[in-house]
Amino acid sequence: MKDTLVSGEPKIPAPRGPRPPDGGAEAARRRKKLITLTRPWLLLAPSLVVLAGLLLWPLIQVGKLSLQDYEVKFGGGVGTFTGFDHYSDLLTSSLLWKTVLPNTVFFAFACVGLTVALGTLVALLLNRLGATWRMICSIAILAAWAMPAVTGTYVWIWLFQPQDGMVSQIAGSVGLIDPETTNWFTERGPFYAIATLNVVHHGFPFVAITVLAGLLTIPKELYEAGELDGANAWQRFWNITVPTIKPVFLVVTILSTIWDFKVFTQVYLQPGGDGSNEEVYNLGVFSYIQAFAKNDYGTGAAAAVLLTVLLLIITVVYIRTLFRQGEEDL
């Protein structure tokens, strides 16, 4: 019989409930989509509130201050709304276009290029070492990263100190300079060359350790295949290493760019960098000098907003590049 099983017991058909209408299914899909869209934001809400309080509110206050002539008084301050006058004065200033922005941009790109290059070379060296020596060398280079920027800056000042600095003495002994008359910190070129050495020395360990982490994920079979195809060391690096860990290089490059654009300590602490020599201003130091040394808080805030806009542009480029890289990988 069709309605009986092999054992002879009757087969009871499963009950069928009423079919939900199409409108109910559509409503369920909308609720599911809404939950999918809102759940991440609900989970991020506490962190976003904290970030808004710590970052967004100060940015709003700086933007508001840049539109005022602010005068500090006992028990508070008084601001007079001036509109975009500070931005107009800033963007028409020859000091900004001839000194401040060139110093900021060229110094940042020089630091980024040298930091990424040196960090990558150190990472390649660490990748070839055994586990023990890799750990020893990693700890050694991390000491430079752990050193406070203030301490590191004073070390470099001591090295290039006129007359009795170690570099001045060595350069004088081989006849390159006269230690009695040479001051490395008075001219823009030598001043920023020393600052660049300082920033690169402090920043390359981060790049080295990050790139090393990426190198350790590359299968050795890829390099073996490259050697069998006759590729030399440079070809293996350019055609295997770089494409494989390209996102790592993008991250360290963009982060280094953001950090080096807003360098303040390494410039301000060097002789002449505290405002006595306008030729060595960058945007960070210029903003600080205008606000706190000259009590021109509006112009100082406008310079800070300009620096923030530059960093936001870099951040947008960074995010777009990462998304584009992710789409290519898919």
Coordinates of C-alpha atoms in Angstrom, one line a residue:
M1 CA 0.0 0.0 0.0
K2 CA 1.2 3.5 -0.7
D3 CA 0.2 4.9 2.7
T4 CA 2.1 2.3 4.7
L5 CA 5.8 1.8 5.6
V6 CA 7.7 -1.3 5.1
S7 CA 6.9 -2.3 8.7
G8 CA 3.2 -2.1 7.9
E9 CA 2.5 1.0 10.1
P10 CA 0.4 3.7 8.5
K11 CA 2.2 6.8 7.4
I12 CA 0.8 10.0 8.9
P13 CA 1.3 13.0 6.7
A14 CA 2.9 16.1 8.3
P15 CA 0.4 18.9 9.1
R16 CA 0.7 21.9 6.9
G17 CA 0.1 25.3 8.4
P18 CA -1.3 28.2 6.6
R19 CA 1.1 30.0 4.2
P20 CA 2.2 33.4 5.3
P21 CA 1.1 36.2 3.0
D22 CA 3.7 37.9 0.8
G23 CA 3.4 41.1 2.8
G24 CA 4.5 39.2 6.0
A25 CA 7.6 37.8 4.3
E26 CA 8.5 41.2 2.9
A27 CA 8.1 42.8 6.4
A28 CA 10.4 40.0 7.8
R29 CA 13.0 40.7 5.2
R30 CA 12.9 44.4 6.0
R31 CA 13.3 43.8 9.7
K32 CA 16.2 41.5 9.1
K33 CA 17.9 44.0 6.8
L34 CA 17.3 46.8 9.4
I35 CA 18.9 44.7 12.1
T36 CA 21.8 43.8 9.9
L37 CA 22.4 47.5 9.2
T38 CA 21.9 48.9 12.7
R39 CA 23.5 46.1 14.8
P40 CA 27.2 47.1 14.0
W41 CA 26.4 50.8 14.8
L42 CA 24.7 49.8 18.1
L43 CA 27.8 47.8 19.1
L44 CA 30.1 50.7 18.1
A45 CA 27.9 53.4 19.8
P46 CA 29.7 53.5 23.2
S47 CA 33.1 53.8 21.5
L48 CA 31.8 56.4 19.1
V49 CA 30.4 58.5 22.0
V50 CA 33.8 58.4 23.7
L51 CA 35.6 59.3 20.5
A52 CA 33.2 62.2 19.8
G53 CA 33.9 63.5 23.3
L54 CA 37.7 63.2 23.0
L55 CA 38.2 64.1 19.4
L56 CA 35.1 65.7 17.7
W57 CA 34.3 68.2 20.5
P58 CA 37.9 69.6 20.6
L59 CA 37.9 69.9 16.8
I60 CA 34.7 71.9 17.0
Q61 CA 36.1 74.2 19.6
V62 CA 39.3 74.8 17.5
G63 CA 37.2 75.5 14.5
K64 CA 35.1 77.9 16.5
L65 CA 38.2 79.6 17.9
S66 CA 39.6 80.1 14.4
L67 CA 36.6 82.3 13.6
Q68 CA 37.2 84.7 16.5
D69 CA 39.6 87.2 18.0
Y70 CA 40.1 85.5 21.4
E71 CA 41.4 87.4 24.4
V72 CA 42.3 85.6 27.5
K73 CA 41.1 87.2 30.7
F74 CA 41.1 86.2 34.4
G75 CA 38.5 83.5 35.0
G76 CA 38.0 82.8 31.3
G77 CA 38.2 84.5 27.9
V78 CA 36.3 86.7 25.5
G79 CA 36.0 86.0 21.8
T80 CA 34.9 88.4 19.1
F81 CA 33.5 86.9 15.9
T82 CA 35.6 87.8 12.9
G83 CA 34.4 85.3 10.3
F84 CA 37.1 83.9 8.0
D85 CA 39.6 86.8 8.5
H86 CA 42.2 84.6 10.1
Y87 CA 42.0 82.1 7.2
S88 CA 42.3 85.0 4.7
D89 CA 45.3 86.4 6.4
L90 CA 46.9 82.9 6.8
L91 CA 46.3 81.9 3.1
T92 CA 47.7 85.2 1.8
S93 CA 50.8 85.1 4.0
S94 CA 54.1 84.7 2.2
L95 CA 55.5 83.0 5.3
L96 CA 53.0 80.2 4.9
W97 CA 53.6 79.6 1.2
K98 CA 57.4 80.2 1.1
T99 CA 58.4 78.7 4.4
V100 CA 55.9 76.9 6.5
L101 CA 54.1 74.7 4.0
P102 CA 57.3 73.8 2.0
N103 CA 59.0 72.9 5.3
T104 CA 56.1 70.7 6.4
V105 CA 55.6 68.9 3.1
F106 CA 59.1 68.2 2.0
F107 CA 60.2 67.3 5.5
A108 CA 57.3 64.9 5.9
F109 CA 57.9 63.2 2.5
A110 CA 61.6 62.9 3.1
C111 CA 61.0 61.3 6.5
V112 CA 58.3 58.9 5.1
G113 CA 60.5 57.8 2.2
L114 CA 63.6 57.2 4.4
T115 CA 61.6 55.6 7.2
V116 CA 59.8 53.1 5.0
A117 CA 63.0 52.3 3.0
L118 CA 65.2 51.7 6.1
G119 CA 62.4 49.9 7.9
T120 CA 61.9 47.5 4.9
L121 CA 65.7 46.8 4.7
V122 CA 65.8 46.0 8.4
A123 CA 62.8 43.8 8.1
L124 CA 64.4 41.9 5.2
L125 CA 67.5 41.4 7.4
L126 CA 65.5 40.2 10.3
N127 CA 63.6 37.8 8.1
R128 CA 66.9 36.1 7.1
L129 CA 68.1 35.7 10.7
G130 CA 67.5 32.7 13.0
A131 CA 64.9 32.9 15.7
T132 CA 67.4 33.8 18.5
W133 CA 69.2 36.6 16.6
R134 CA 65.9 37.9 15.3
M135 CA 64.6 38.3 18.8
I136 CA 67.8 40.0 20.0
C137 CA 67.9 42.4 17.1
S138 CA 64.2 43.2 17.3
I139 CA 64.5 44.1 21.0
A140 CA 67.5 46.3 20.1
I141 CA 65.7 48.3 17.4
L142 CA 62.6 48.6 19.6
A143 CA 64.7 50.5 22.1
A144 CA 64.8 53.4 19.6
W145 CA 61.0 53.3 19.2
A146 CA 60.5 53.2 23.0
M147 CA 62.7 56.2 23.6
P148 CA 60.7 59.3 24.2
A149 CA 60.8 61.9 21.5
V150 CA 62.2 64.5 23.9
T151 CA 65.1 62.3 25.0
G152 CA 65.9 61.3 21.4
T153 CA 65.9 64.9 20.3
Y154 CA 68.3 66.0 22.9
V155 CA 70.6 63.2 22.0
W156 CA 70.7 64.4 18.4
I157 CA 71.3 68.0 19.5
W158 CA 74.2 66.8 21.6
L159 CA 75.7 65.0 18.6
F160 CA 75.5 68.1 16.4
Q161 CA 76.3 70.6 19.1
P162 CA 78.5 73.4 17.6
Q163 CA 82.2 73.3 18.6
D164 CA 82.1 70.3 21.0
G165 CA 79.5 68.0 19.4
M166 CA 80.7 64.6 18.3
V167 CA 79.7 65.1 14.6
S168 CA 81.2 68.6 14.6
Q169 CA 84.4 67.3 16.0
I170 CA 84.7 64.5 13.5
A171 CA 83.8 66.7 10.5
G172 CA 86.3 69.2 11.7
S173 CA 89.1 66.7 12.2
V174 CA 88.8 65.6 8.5
G175 CA 88.6 69.2 7.3
L176 CA 84.9 69.3 6.2
I177 CA 83.9 72.2 8.5
D178 CA 85.4 74.6 11.0
P179 CA 83.8 73.6 14.4
E180 CA 84.4 77.1 15.8
T181 CA 82.2 78.8 13.2
T182 CA 79.8 76.2 12.0
N183 CA 76.3 76.0 13.5
W184 CA 74.2 73.2 12.1
F185 CA 70.9 74.7 13.5
T186 CA 70.9 78.2 11.9
E187 CA 70.2 77.2 8.3
R188 CA 67.0 75.5 7.1
G189 CA 68.8 72.6 5.2
P190 CA 71.1 71.3 8.0
F191 CA 68.4 72.0 10.6
Y192 CA 65.9 69.7 8.8
A193 CA 68.5 67.2 7.9
I194 CA 69.1 66.6 11.6
A195 CA 65.4 66.6 12.3
T196 CA 64.9 64.0 9.6
L197 CA 67.6 61.8 11.1
N198 CA 65.9 62.1 14.4
V199 CA 62.4 61.2 13.1
V200 CA 63.7 58.3 10.9
H201 CA 65.7 56.9 13.8
H202 CA 62.6 57.0 16.0
G203 CA 60.1 55.7 13.4
F204 CA 61.9 52.9 11.4
P205 CA 61.4 50.2 14.1
F206 CA 57.6 50.4 13.7
V207 CA 58.0 49.9 9.9
A208 CA 60.5 47.1 10.4
I209 CA 58.4 45.0 12.8
T210 CA 55.2 45.6 10.8
V211 CA 56.8 44.6 7.5
L212 CA 58.5 41.6 9.1
A213 CA 55.1 40.4 10.3
G214 CA 54.0 40.6 6.6
L215 CA 57.1 38.8 5.3
L216 CA 56.6 35.9 7.7
T217 CA 53.2 35.2 6.0
I218 CA 54.7 34.8 2.5
P219 CA 55.1 31.1 1.6
K220 CA 58.7 30.1 0.9
E221 CA 57.5 28.1 -2.1
L222 CA 57.0 31.4 -4.0
Y223 CA 60.6 32.4 -3.6
E224 CA 61.8 28.9 -4.6
A225 CA 59.7 29.1 -7.7
G226 CA 61.2 32.5 -8.5
E227 CA 64.7 31.2 -8.1
L228 CA 63.9 28.3 -10.4
D229 CA 62.6 30.8 -13.0
G230 CA 66.0 32.6 -12.8
A231 CA 64.8 35.7 -10.8
N232 CA 67.5 37.6 -8.9
A233 CA 67.0 39.0 -5.4
W234 CA 65.6 42.4 -6.6
Q235 CA 63.2 40.7 -9.0
R236 CA 62.0 38.4 -6.3
F237 CA 61.4 41.3 -4.0
W238 CA 59.6 43.5 -6.6
N239 CA 57.5 40.7 -8.1
I240 CA 56.8 38.5 -5.1
T241 CA 57.3 40.4 -1.8
V242 CA 55.8 43.8 -2.8
P243 CA 52.6 42.5 -4.4
T244 CA 52.0 39.9 -1.7
I245 CA 52.2 42.3 1.3
K246 CA 51.2 45.5 -0.6
P247 CA 48.5 46.3 2.1
V248 CA 51.2 46.3 4.8
F249 CA 53.3 48.8 2.8
L250 CA 50.2 51.0 2.3
V251 CA 49.4 51.0 6.0
V252 CA 53.0 51.9 7.2
T253 CA 53.3 54.5 4.5
I254 CA 50.1 56.3 5.2
L255 CA 50.5 56.1 9.0
S256 CA 54.1 57.4 8.7
T257 CA 52.8 60.3 6.5
I258 CA 50.2 61.3 9.1
W259 CA 52.7 61.2 11.9
D260 CA 55.4 63.1 10.0
F261 CA 53.1 65.8 8.8
K262 CA 52.3 66.8 12.4
V263 CA 55.8 66.5 13.9
F264 CA 56.3 69.1 16.6
T265 CA 58.7 67.9 19.4
Q266 CA 61.6 67.1 17.1
V267 CA 61.5 70.6 15.5
Y268 CA 60.5 72.7 18.4
L269 CA 63.2 71.5 20.8
Q270 CA 66.1 72.0 18.4
P271 CA 68.0 75.3 18.7
G272 CA 66.0 77.9 16.8
G273 CA 62.9 75.8 16.4
D274 CA 61.1 77.4 19.3
G275 CA 60.2 80.5 17.3
S276 CA 63.5 82.5 17.2
N277 CA 64.1 81.4 13.6
E278 CA 61.1 81.7 11.2
E279 CA 63.0 79.8 8.4
V280 CA 62.5 76.5 10.2
Y281 CA 58.8 76.8 11.0
N282 CA 56.5 73.9 10.1
L283 CA 52.7 74.0 10.5
G284 CA 52.7 72.5 14.0
V285 CA 55.3 74.9 15.4
F286 CA 53.8 77.8 13.5
S287 CA 50.4 77.1 15.0
Y288 CA 51.9 76.8 18.5
I289 CA 53.9 80.0 18.2
Q290 CA 51.0 82.1 16.9
A291 CA 48.6 80.8 19.7
F292 CA 50.8 80.7 22.8
A293 CA 53.8 82.9 22.1
K294 CA 52.0 85.7 20.3
N295 CA 48.6 85.2 21.9
D296 CA 47.0 85.2 18.5
Y297 CA 44.7 82.2 19.2
G298 CA 42.6 82.7 16.1
T299 CA 45.5 82.5 13.6
G300 CA 47.0 79.6 15.6
A301 CA 43.6 77.8 15.5
A302 CA 43.3 78.5 11.8
A303 CA 46.7 76.9 11.2
A304 CA 45.7 73.9 13.2
V305 CA 42.5 73.5 11.2
L306 CA 44.6 73.7 8.0
L307 CA 46.9 71.0 9.3
T308 CA 43.8 68.9 10.2
V309 CA 42.4 69.3 6.7
L310 CA 45.7 68.1 5.2
L311 CA 45.7 65.1 7.4
L312 CA 42.0 64.3 6.6
I313 CA 42.8 64.4 2.9
I314 CA 45.6 61.9 3.5
T315 CA 43.3 59.7 5.6
V316 CA 40.7 59.7 2.8
V317 CA 43.3 58.7 0.3
Y318 CA 44.4 56.0 2.6
I319 CA 40.9 54.6 3.1
R320 CA 40.1 54.7 -0.6
T321 CA 43.4 53.0 -1.4
L322 CA 42.6 50.2 1.1
F323 CA 39.1 49.7 -0.3
R324 CA 40.4 49.6 -3.9
Q325 CA 43.0 47.1 -2.9
G326 CA 40.4 44.9 -1.2
E327 CA 38.2 45.0 -4.3
E328 CA 41.2 44.0 -6.5
D329 CA 41.9 41.1 -4.2
L330 CA 38.3 39.9 -4.5

